[in-house]
PDB file of C-alpha atoms in Angstrom:
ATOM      1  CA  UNK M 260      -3.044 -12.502   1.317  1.00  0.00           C
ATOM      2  CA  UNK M 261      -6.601 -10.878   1.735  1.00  0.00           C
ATOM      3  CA  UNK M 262      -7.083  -7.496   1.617  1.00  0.00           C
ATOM      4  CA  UNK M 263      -9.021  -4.598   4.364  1.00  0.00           C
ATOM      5  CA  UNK M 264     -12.697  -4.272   3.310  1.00  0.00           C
ATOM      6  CA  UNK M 265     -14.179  -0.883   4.366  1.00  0.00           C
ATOM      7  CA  UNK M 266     -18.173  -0.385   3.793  1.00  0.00           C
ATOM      8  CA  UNK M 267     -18.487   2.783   2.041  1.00  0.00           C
ATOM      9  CA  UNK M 268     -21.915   4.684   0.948  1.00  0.00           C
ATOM     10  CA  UNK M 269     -22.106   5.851  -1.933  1.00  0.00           C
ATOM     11  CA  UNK M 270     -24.587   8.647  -2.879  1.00  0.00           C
ATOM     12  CA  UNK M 271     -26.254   7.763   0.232  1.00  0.00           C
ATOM     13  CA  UNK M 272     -27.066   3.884  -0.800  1.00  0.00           C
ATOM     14  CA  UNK M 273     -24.959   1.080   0.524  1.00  0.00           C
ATOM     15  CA  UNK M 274     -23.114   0.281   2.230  1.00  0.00           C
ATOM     16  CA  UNK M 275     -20.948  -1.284  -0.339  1.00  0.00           C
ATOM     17  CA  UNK M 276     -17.703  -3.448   0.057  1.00  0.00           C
ATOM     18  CA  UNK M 277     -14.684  -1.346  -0.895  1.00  0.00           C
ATOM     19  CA  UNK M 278     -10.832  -2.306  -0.945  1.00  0.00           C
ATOM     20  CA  UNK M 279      -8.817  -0.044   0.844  1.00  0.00           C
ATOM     21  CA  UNK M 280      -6.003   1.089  -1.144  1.00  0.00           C
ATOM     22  CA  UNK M 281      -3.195   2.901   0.404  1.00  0.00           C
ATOM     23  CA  UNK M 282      -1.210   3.643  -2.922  1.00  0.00           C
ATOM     24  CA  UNK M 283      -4.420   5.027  -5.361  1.00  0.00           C
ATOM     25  CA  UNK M 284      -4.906   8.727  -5.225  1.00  0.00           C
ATOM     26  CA  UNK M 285      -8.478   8.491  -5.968  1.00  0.00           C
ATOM     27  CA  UNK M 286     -11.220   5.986  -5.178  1.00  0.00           C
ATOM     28  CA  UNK M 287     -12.893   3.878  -7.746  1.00  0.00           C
ATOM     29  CA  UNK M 288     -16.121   2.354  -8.520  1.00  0.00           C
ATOM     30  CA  UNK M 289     -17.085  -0.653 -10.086  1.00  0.00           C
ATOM     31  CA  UNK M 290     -18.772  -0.556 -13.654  1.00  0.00           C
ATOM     32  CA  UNK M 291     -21.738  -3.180 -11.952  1.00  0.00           C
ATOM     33  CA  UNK M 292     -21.610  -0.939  -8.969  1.00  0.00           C
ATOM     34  CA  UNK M 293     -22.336   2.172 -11.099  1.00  0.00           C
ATOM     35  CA  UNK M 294     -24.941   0.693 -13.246  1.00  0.00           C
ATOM     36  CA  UNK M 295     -26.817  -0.295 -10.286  1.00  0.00           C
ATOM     37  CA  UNK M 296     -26.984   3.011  -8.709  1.00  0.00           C
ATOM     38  CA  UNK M 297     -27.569   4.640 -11.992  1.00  0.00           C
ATOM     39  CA  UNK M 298     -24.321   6.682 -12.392  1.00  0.00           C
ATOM     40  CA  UNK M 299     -23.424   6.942 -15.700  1.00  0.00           C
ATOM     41  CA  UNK M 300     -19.997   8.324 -17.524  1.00  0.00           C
ATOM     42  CA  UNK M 301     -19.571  11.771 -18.256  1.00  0.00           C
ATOM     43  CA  UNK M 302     -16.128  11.877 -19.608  1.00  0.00           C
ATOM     44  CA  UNK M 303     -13.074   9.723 -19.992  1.00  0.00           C
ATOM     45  CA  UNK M 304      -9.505  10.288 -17.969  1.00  0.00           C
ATOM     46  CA  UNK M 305      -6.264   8.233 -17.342  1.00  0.00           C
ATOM     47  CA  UNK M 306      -5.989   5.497 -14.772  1.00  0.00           C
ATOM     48  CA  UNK M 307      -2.427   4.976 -13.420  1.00  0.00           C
ATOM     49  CA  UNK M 308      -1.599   1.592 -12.176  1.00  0.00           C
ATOM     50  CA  UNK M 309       1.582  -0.040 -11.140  1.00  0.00           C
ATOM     51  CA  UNK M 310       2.395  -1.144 -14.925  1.00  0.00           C
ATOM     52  CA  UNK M 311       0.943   2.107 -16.858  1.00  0.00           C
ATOM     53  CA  UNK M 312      -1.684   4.558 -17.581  1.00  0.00           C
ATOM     54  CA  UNK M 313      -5.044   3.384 -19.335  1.00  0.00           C
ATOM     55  CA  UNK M 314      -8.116   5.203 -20.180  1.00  0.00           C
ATOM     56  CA  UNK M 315     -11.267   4.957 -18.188  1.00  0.00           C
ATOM     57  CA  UNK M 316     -14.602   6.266 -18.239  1.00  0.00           C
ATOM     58  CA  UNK M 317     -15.063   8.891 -15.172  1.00  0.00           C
ATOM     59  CA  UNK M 318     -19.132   9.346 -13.442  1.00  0.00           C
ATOM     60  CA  UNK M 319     -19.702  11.730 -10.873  1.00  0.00           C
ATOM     61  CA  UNK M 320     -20.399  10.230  -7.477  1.00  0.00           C
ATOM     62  CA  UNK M 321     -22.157  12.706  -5.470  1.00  0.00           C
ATOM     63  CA  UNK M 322     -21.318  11.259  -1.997  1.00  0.00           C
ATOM     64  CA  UNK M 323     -18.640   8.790  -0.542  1.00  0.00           C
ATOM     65  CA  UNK M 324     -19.309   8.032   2.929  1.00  0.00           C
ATOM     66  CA  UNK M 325     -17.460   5.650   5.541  1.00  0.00           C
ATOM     67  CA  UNK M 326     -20.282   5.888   8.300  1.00  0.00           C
ATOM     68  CA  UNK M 327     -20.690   9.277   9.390  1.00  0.00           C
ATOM     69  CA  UNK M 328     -17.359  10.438   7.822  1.00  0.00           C
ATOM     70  CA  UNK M 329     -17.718  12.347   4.714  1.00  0.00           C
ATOM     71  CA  UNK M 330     -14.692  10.902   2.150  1.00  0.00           C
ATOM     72  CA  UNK M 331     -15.446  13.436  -0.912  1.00  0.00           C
ATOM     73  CA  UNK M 332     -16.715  12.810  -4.030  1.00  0.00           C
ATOM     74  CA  UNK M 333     -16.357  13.969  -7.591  1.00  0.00           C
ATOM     75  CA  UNK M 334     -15.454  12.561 -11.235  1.00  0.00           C
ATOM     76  CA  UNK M 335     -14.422   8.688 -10.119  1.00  0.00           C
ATOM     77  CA  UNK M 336     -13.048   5.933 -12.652  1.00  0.00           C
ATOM     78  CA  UNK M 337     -15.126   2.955 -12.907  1.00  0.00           C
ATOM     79  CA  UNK M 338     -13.385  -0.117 -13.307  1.00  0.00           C
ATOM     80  CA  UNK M 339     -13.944  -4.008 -13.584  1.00  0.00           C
ATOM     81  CA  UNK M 340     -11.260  -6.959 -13.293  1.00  0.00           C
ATOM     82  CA  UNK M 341      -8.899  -8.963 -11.069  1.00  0.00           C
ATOM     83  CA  UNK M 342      -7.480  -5.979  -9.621  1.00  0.00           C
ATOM     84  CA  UNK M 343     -11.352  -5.590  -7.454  1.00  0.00           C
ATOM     85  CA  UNK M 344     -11.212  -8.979  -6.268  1.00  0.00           C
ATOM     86  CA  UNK M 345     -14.962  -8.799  -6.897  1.00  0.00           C
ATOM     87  CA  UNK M 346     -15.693  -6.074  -4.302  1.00  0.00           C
ATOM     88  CA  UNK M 347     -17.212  -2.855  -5.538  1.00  0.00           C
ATOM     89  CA  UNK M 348     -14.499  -0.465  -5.384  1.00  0.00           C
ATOM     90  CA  UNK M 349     -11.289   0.938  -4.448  1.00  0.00           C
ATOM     91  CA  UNK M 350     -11.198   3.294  -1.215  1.00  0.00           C
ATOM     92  CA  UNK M 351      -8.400   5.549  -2.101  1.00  0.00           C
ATOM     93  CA  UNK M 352      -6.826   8.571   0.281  1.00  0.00           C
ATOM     94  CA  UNK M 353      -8.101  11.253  -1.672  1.00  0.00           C
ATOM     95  CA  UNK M 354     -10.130  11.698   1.338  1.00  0.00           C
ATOM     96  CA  UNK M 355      -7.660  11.273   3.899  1.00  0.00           C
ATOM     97  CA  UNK M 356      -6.179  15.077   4.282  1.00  0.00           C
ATOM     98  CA  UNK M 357      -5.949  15.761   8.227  1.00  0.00           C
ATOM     99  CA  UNK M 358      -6.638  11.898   9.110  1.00  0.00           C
ATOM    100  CA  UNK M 359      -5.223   8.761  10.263  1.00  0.00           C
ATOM    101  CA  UNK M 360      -6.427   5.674   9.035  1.00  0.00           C
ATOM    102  CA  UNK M 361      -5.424   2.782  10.987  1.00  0.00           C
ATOM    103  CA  UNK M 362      -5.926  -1.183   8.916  1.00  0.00           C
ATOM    104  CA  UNK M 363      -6.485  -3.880  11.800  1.00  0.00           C
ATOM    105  CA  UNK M 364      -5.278  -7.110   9.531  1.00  0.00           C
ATOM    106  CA  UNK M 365      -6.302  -9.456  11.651  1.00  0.00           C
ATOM    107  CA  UNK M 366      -9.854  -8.724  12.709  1.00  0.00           C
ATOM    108  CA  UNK M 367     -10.549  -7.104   9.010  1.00  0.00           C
ATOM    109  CA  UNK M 368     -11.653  -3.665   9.995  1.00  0.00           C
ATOM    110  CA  UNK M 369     -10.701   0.044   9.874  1.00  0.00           C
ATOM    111  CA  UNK M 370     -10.653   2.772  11.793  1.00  0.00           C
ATOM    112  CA  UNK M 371     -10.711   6.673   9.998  1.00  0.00           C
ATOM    113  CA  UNK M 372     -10.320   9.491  12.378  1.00  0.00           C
ATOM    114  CA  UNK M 373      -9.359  12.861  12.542  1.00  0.00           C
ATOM    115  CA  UNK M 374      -5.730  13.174  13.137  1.00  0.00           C
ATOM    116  CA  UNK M 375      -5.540  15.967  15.973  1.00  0.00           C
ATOM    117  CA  UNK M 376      -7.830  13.799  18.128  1.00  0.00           C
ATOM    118  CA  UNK M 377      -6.413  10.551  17.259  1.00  0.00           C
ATOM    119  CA  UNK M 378      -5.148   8.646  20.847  1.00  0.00           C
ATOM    120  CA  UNK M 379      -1.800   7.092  20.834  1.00  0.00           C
ATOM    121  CA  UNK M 380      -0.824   3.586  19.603  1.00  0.00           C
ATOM    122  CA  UNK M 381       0.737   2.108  22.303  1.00  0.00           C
ATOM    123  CA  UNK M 382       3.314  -0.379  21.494  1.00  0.00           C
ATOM    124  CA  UNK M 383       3.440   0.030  17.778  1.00  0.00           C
ATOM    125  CA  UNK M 384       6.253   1.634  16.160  1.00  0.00           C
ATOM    126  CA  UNK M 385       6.833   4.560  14.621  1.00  0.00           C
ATOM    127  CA  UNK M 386       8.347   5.999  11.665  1.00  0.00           C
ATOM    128  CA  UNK M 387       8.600   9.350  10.395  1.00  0.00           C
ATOM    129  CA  UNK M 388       8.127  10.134   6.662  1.00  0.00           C
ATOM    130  CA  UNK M 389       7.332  12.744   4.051  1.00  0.00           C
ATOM    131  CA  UNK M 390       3.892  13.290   2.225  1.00  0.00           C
ATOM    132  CA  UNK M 391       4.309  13.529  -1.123  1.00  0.00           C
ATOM    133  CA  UNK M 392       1.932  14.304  -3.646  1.00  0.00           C
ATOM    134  CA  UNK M 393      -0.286  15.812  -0.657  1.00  0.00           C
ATOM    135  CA  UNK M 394      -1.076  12.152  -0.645  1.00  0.00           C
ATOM    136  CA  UNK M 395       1.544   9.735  -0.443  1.00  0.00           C
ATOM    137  CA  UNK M 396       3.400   8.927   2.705  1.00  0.00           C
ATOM    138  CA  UNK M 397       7.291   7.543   2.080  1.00  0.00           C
ATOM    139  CA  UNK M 398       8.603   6.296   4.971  1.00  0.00           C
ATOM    140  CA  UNK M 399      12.868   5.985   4.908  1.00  0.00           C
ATOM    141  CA  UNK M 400      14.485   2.658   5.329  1.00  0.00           C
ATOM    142  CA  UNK M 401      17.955   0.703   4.797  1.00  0.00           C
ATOM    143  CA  UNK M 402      18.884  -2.109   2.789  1.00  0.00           C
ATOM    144  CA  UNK M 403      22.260  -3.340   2.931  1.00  0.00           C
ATOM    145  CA  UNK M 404      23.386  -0.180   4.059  1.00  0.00           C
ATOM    146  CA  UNK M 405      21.666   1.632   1.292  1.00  0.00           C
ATOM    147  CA  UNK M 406      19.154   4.673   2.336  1.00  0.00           C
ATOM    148  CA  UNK M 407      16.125   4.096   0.577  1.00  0.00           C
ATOM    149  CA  UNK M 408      12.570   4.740   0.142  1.00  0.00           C
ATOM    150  CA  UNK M 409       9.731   2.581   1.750  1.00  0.00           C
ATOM    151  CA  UNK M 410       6.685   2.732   0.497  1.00  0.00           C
ATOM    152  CA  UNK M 411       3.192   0.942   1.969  1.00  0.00           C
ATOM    153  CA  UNK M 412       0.688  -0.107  -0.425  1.00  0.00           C
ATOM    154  CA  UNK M 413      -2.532  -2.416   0.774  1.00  0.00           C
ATOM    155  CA  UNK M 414      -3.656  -2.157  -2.966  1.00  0.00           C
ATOM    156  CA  UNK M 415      -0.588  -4.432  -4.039  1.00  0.00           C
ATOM    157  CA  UNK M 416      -0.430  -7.641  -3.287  1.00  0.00           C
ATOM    158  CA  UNK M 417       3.404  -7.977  -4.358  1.00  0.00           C
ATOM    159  CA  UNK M 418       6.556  -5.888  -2.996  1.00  0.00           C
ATOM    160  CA  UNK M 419       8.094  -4.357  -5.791  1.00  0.00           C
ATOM    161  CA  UNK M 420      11.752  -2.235  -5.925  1.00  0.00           C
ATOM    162  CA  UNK M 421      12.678  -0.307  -9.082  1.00  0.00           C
ATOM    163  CA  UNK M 422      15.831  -0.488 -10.909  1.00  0.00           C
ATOM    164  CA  UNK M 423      17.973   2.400  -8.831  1.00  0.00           C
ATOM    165  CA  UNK M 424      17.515  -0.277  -5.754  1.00  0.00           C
ATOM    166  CA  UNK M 425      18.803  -2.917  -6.974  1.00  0.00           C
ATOM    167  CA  UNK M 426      21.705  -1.369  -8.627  1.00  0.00           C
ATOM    168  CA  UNK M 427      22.593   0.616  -5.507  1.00  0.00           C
ATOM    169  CA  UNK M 428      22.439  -2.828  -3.422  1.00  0.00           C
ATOM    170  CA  UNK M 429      24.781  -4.117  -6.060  1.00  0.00           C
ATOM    171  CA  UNK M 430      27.263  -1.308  -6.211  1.00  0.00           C
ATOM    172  CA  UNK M 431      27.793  -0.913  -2.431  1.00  0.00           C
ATOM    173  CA  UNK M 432      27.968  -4.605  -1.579  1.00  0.00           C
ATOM    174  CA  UNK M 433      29.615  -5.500  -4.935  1.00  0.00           C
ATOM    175  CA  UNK M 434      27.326  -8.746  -5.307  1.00  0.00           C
ATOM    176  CA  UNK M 435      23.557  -9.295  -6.991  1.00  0.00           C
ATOM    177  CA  UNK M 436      20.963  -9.691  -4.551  1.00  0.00           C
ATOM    178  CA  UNK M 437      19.134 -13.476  -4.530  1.00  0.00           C
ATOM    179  CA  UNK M 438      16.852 -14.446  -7.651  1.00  0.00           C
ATOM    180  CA  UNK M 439      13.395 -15.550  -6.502  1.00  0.00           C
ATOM    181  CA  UNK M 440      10.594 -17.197  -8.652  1.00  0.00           C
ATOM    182  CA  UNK M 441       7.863 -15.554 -11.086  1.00  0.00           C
ATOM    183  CA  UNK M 442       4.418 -14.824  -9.447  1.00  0.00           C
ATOM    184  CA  UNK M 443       1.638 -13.355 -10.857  1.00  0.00           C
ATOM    185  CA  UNK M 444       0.349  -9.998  -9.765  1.00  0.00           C
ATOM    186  CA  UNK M 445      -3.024  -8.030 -10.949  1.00  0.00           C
ATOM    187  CA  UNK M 446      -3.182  -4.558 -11.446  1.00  0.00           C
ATOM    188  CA  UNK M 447      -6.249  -2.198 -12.978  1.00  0.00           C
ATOM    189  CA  UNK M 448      -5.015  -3.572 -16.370  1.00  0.00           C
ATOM    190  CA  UNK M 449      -4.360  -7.587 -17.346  1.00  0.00           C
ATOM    191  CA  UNK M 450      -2.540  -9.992 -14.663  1.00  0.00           C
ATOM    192  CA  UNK M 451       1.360  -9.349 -14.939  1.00  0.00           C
ATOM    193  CA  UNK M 452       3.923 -11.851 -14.885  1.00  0.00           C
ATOM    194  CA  UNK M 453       6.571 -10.740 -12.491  1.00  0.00           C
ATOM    195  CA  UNK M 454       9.459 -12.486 -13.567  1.00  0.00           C
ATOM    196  CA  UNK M 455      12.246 -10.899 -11.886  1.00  0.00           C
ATOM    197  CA  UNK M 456      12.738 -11.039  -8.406  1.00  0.00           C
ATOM    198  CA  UNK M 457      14.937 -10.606  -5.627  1.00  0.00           C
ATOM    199  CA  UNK M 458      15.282 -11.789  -2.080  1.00  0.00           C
ATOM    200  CA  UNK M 459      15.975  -8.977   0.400  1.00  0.00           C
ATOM    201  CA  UNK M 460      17.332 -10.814   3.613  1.00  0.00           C
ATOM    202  CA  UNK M 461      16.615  -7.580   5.865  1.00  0.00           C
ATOM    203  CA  UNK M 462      15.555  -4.074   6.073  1.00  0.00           C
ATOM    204  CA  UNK M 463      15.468  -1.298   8.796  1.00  0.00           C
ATOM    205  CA  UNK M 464      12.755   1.340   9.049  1.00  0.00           C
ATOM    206  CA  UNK M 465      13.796   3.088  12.604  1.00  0.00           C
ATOM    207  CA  UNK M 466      14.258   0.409  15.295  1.00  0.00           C
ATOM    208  CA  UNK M 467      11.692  -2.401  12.911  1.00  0.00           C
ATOM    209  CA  UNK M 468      13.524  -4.751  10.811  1.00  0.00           C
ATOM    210  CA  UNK M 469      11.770  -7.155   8.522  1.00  0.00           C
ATOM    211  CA  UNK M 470      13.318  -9.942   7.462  1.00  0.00           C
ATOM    212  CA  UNK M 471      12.607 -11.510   4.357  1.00  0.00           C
ATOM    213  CA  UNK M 472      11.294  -9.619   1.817  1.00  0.00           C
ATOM    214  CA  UNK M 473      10.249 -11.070  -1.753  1.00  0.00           C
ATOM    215  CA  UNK M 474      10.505  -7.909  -4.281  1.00  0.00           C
ATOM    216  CA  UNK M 475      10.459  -7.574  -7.847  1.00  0.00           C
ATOM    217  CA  UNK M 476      12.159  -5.588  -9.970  1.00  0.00           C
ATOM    218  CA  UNK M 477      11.289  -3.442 -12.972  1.00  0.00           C
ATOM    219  CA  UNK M 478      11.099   0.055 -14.495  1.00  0.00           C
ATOM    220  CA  UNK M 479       7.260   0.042 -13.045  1.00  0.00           C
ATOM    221  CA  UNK M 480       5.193   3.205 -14.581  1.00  0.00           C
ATOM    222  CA  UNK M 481       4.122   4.272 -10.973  1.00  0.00           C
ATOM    223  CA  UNK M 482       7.939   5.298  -9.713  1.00  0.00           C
ATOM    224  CA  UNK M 483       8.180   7.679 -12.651  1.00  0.00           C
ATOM    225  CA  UNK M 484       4.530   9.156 -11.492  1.00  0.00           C
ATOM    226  CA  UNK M 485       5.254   9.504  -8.163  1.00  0.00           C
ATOM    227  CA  UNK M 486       8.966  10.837  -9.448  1.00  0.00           C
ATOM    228  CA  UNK M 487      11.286   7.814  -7.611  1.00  0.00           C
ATOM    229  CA  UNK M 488      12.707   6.530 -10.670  1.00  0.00           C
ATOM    230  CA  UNK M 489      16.304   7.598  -9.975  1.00  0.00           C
ATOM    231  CA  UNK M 490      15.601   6.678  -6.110  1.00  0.00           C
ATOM    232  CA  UNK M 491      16.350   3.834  -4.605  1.00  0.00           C
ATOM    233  CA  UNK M 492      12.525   2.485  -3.478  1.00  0.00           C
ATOM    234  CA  UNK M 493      10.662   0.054  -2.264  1.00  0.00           C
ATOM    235  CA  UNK M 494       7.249  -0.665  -2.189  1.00  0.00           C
ATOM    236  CA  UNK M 495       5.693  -3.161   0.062  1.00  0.00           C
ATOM    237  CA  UNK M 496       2.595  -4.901  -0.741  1.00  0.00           C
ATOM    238  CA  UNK M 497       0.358  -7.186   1.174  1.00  0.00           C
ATOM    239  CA  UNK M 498       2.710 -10.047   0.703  1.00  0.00           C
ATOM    240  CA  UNK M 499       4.127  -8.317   3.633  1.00  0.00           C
ATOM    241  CA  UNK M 500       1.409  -5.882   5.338  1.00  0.00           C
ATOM    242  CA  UNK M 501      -0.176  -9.133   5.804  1.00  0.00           C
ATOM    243  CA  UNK M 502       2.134 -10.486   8.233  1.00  0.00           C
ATOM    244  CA  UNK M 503       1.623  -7.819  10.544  1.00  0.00           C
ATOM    245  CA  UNK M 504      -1.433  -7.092  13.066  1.00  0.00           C
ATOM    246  CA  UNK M 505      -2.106  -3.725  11.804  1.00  0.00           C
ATOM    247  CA  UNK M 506      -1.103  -0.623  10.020  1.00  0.00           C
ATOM    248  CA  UNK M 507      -1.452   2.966  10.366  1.00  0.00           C
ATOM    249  CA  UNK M 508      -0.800   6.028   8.473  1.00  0.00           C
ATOM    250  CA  UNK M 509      -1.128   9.735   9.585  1.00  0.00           C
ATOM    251  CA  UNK M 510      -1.986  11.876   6.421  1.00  0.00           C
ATOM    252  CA  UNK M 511      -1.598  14.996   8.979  1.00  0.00           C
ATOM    253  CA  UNK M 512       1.759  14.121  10.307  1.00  0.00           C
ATOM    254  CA  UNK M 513       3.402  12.012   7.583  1.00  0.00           C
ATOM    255  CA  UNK M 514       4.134   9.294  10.159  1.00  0.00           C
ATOM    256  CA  UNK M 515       3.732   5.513   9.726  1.00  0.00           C
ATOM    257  CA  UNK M 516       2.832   3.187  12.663  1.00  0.00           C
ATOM    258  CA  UNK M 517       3.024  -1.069  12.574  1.00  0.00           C
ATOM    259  CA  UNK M 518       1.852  -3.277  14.718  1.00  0.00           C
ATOM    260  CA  UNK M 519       3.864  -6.522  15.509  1.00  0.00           C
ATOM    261  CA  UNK M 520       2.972  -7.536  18.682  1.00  0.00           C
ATOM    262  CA  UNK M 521       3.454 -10.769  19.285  1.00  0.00           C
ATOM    263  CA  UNK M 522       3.765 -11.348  15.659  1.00  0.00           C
ATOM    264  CA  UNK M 523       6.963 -12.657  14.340  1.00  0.00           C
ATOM    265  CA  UNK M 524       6.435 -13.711  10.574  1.00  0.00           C
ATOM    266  CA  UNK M 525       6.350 -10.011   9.168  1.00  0.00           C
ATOM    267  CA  UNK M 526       8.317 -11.086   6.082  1.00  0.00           C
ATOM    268  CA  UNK M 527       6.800 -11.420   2.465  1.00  0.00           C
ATOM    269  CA  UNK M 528       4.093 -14.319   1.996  1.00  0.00           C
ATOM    270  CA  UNK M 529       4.184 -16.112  -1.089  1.00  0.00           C
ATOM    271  CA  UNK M 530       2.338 -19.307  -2.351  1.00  0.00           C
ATOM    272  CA  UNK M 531       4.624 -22.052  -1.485  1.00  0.00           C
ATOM    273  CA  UNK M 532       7.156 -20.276  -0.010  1.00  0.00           C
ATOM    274  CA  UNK M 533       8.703 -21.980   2.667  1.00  0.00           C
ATOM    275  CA  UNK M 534      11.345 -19.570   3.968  1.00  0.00           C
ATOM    276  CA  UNK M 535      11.541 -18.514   7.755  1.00  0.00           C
ATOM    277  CA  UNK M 536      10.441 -14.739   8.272  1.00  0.00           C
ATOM    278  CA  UNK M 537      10.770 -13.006  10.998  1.00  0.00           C
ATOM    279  CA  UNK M 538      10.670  -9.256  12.462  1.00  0.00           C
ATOM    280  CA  UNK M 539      13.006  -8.169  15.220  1.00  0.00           C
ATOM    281  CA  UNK M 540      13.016  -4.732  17.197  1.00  0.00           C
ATOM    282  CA  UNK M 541      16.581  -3.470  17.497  1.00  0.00           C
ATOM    283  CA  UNK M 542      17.749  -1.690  20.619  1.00  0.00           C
TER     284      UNK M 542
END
């Protein structure tokens, strides 16, 4: 389940290998990446991840550049661990306002564009959402006949569902969803053992379905942040994103476009996982 590289400049050196993170507010640096250019902490703030907050030391970056596009700049977090895969930073949206970024998974590249100009996908599909947070697109969808929240996050490499989802599933079809096994995920803290997990057979998101999903459940720090505790939501990772040819959000027009041509196994991807997964359009 790789991840979308984006070379970034930074303070006009570079360019540098940066993940491209769909659910972090803010872009990071790497610790070796700031050392190297010189950029040294100033203060210390709070990182929010997936599993909880954690202090970080924050430099000012001048200058964050994705070829001639001008991404911001300001106090960034440096960081080090699993969760940057080695790279040298996180690519967050905080530069995003009035764009559309579009993620092509299969040829590894990205696209960032203003969103008034942008042309039209043809033959994706489209769903309308709400931008939250001035930064965070949620998408609706329906699980067993539950409304719920859909989140897309290419900085996760597991679908996860808090608590409200799984108890709504319960209560309106009066059985427990499907147990899956523990995987490991990595966040900017430790690697997390994700130990309880469900098996979603289907879920609608306008005329998509995806079939298949792998998510696990907990009382996760970042649906209390982003105030979704006591909604039903789900947040798909690259265990799914992957699947698909590409994906595109709108920061302008809160809408969310996938692309599944000719693409059939949109479900989640897991190590050793041998179950069929497939993606239908409904008419």
């Amino acid at each position: 389940m790789g991840r979308v590289v984006a070379p970034v400049t930074v303070n006009g050196q570079g360019p540098f290998r940066f993940i491209v993170d769909t659910g972090a507010n803010r872009s990071v640096l790497s610790q070796n990446l700031a050392e190297r250019l010189g950029v040294i902490a100033t203060s210390t703030g709070e990182v929010h991840s997936v599993y909880g907050a954690a202090p970080a030391p924050l430099a000012n970056v001048a200058s964050l550049e994705y070829g001639r596009l001008q991404l911001g700049g300001g106090a960034m977090p440096l960081l080090q661990g699993a969760v940057l895969a080695g790279e040298h930073g996180l690519l967050g949206v905080d530069g995003m306002r009035g764009r559309r970024l579009r993620l092509d998974f299969e040829r590894d590249c990205i696209e960032i564009i203003p969103s008034q100009n942008a042309p039209r996908l043809r033959g994706w599909e489209t769903i309308r959402g709400q931008l939250r947070f001035g930064h965070l697109v949620v998408a609706p969808g329906r699980i067993e006949g539950v409304r719920v929240n859909v989140l897309l996050d290419t900085g996760s490499d597991s679908s996860l569902a808090n608590l409200a989802l799984r108890n709504a599933i319960s209560a309106h079809t009066r059985r427990n969803p499907t147990r899956i096994d523990d995987v490991v995920s990595v966040s900017a803290g430790p690697p997390i053992l994700l130990s309880d997990g469900i098996f979603i057979p289907r879920m609608s998101m306008g005329r998509l379905e995806v079939r298949g999903i792998a998510a696990f459940v907990g009382d996760f720090h970042i649906f209390d942040l982003w105030q979704l505790r006591d909604e039903p939501t789900l947040l798909i990772g690259m265990d799914v994103l992957s699947q698909t040819r590409g994906l595109a959000i709108d920061y302008e027009r809160s809408v969310v476009y996938l692309d599944i041509r000719d693409r059939l196994r949109t479900g989640s991807r897991i190590p050793g996982s041998q179950t069929g997964l497939r993606a239908t359009i409904s008419d």
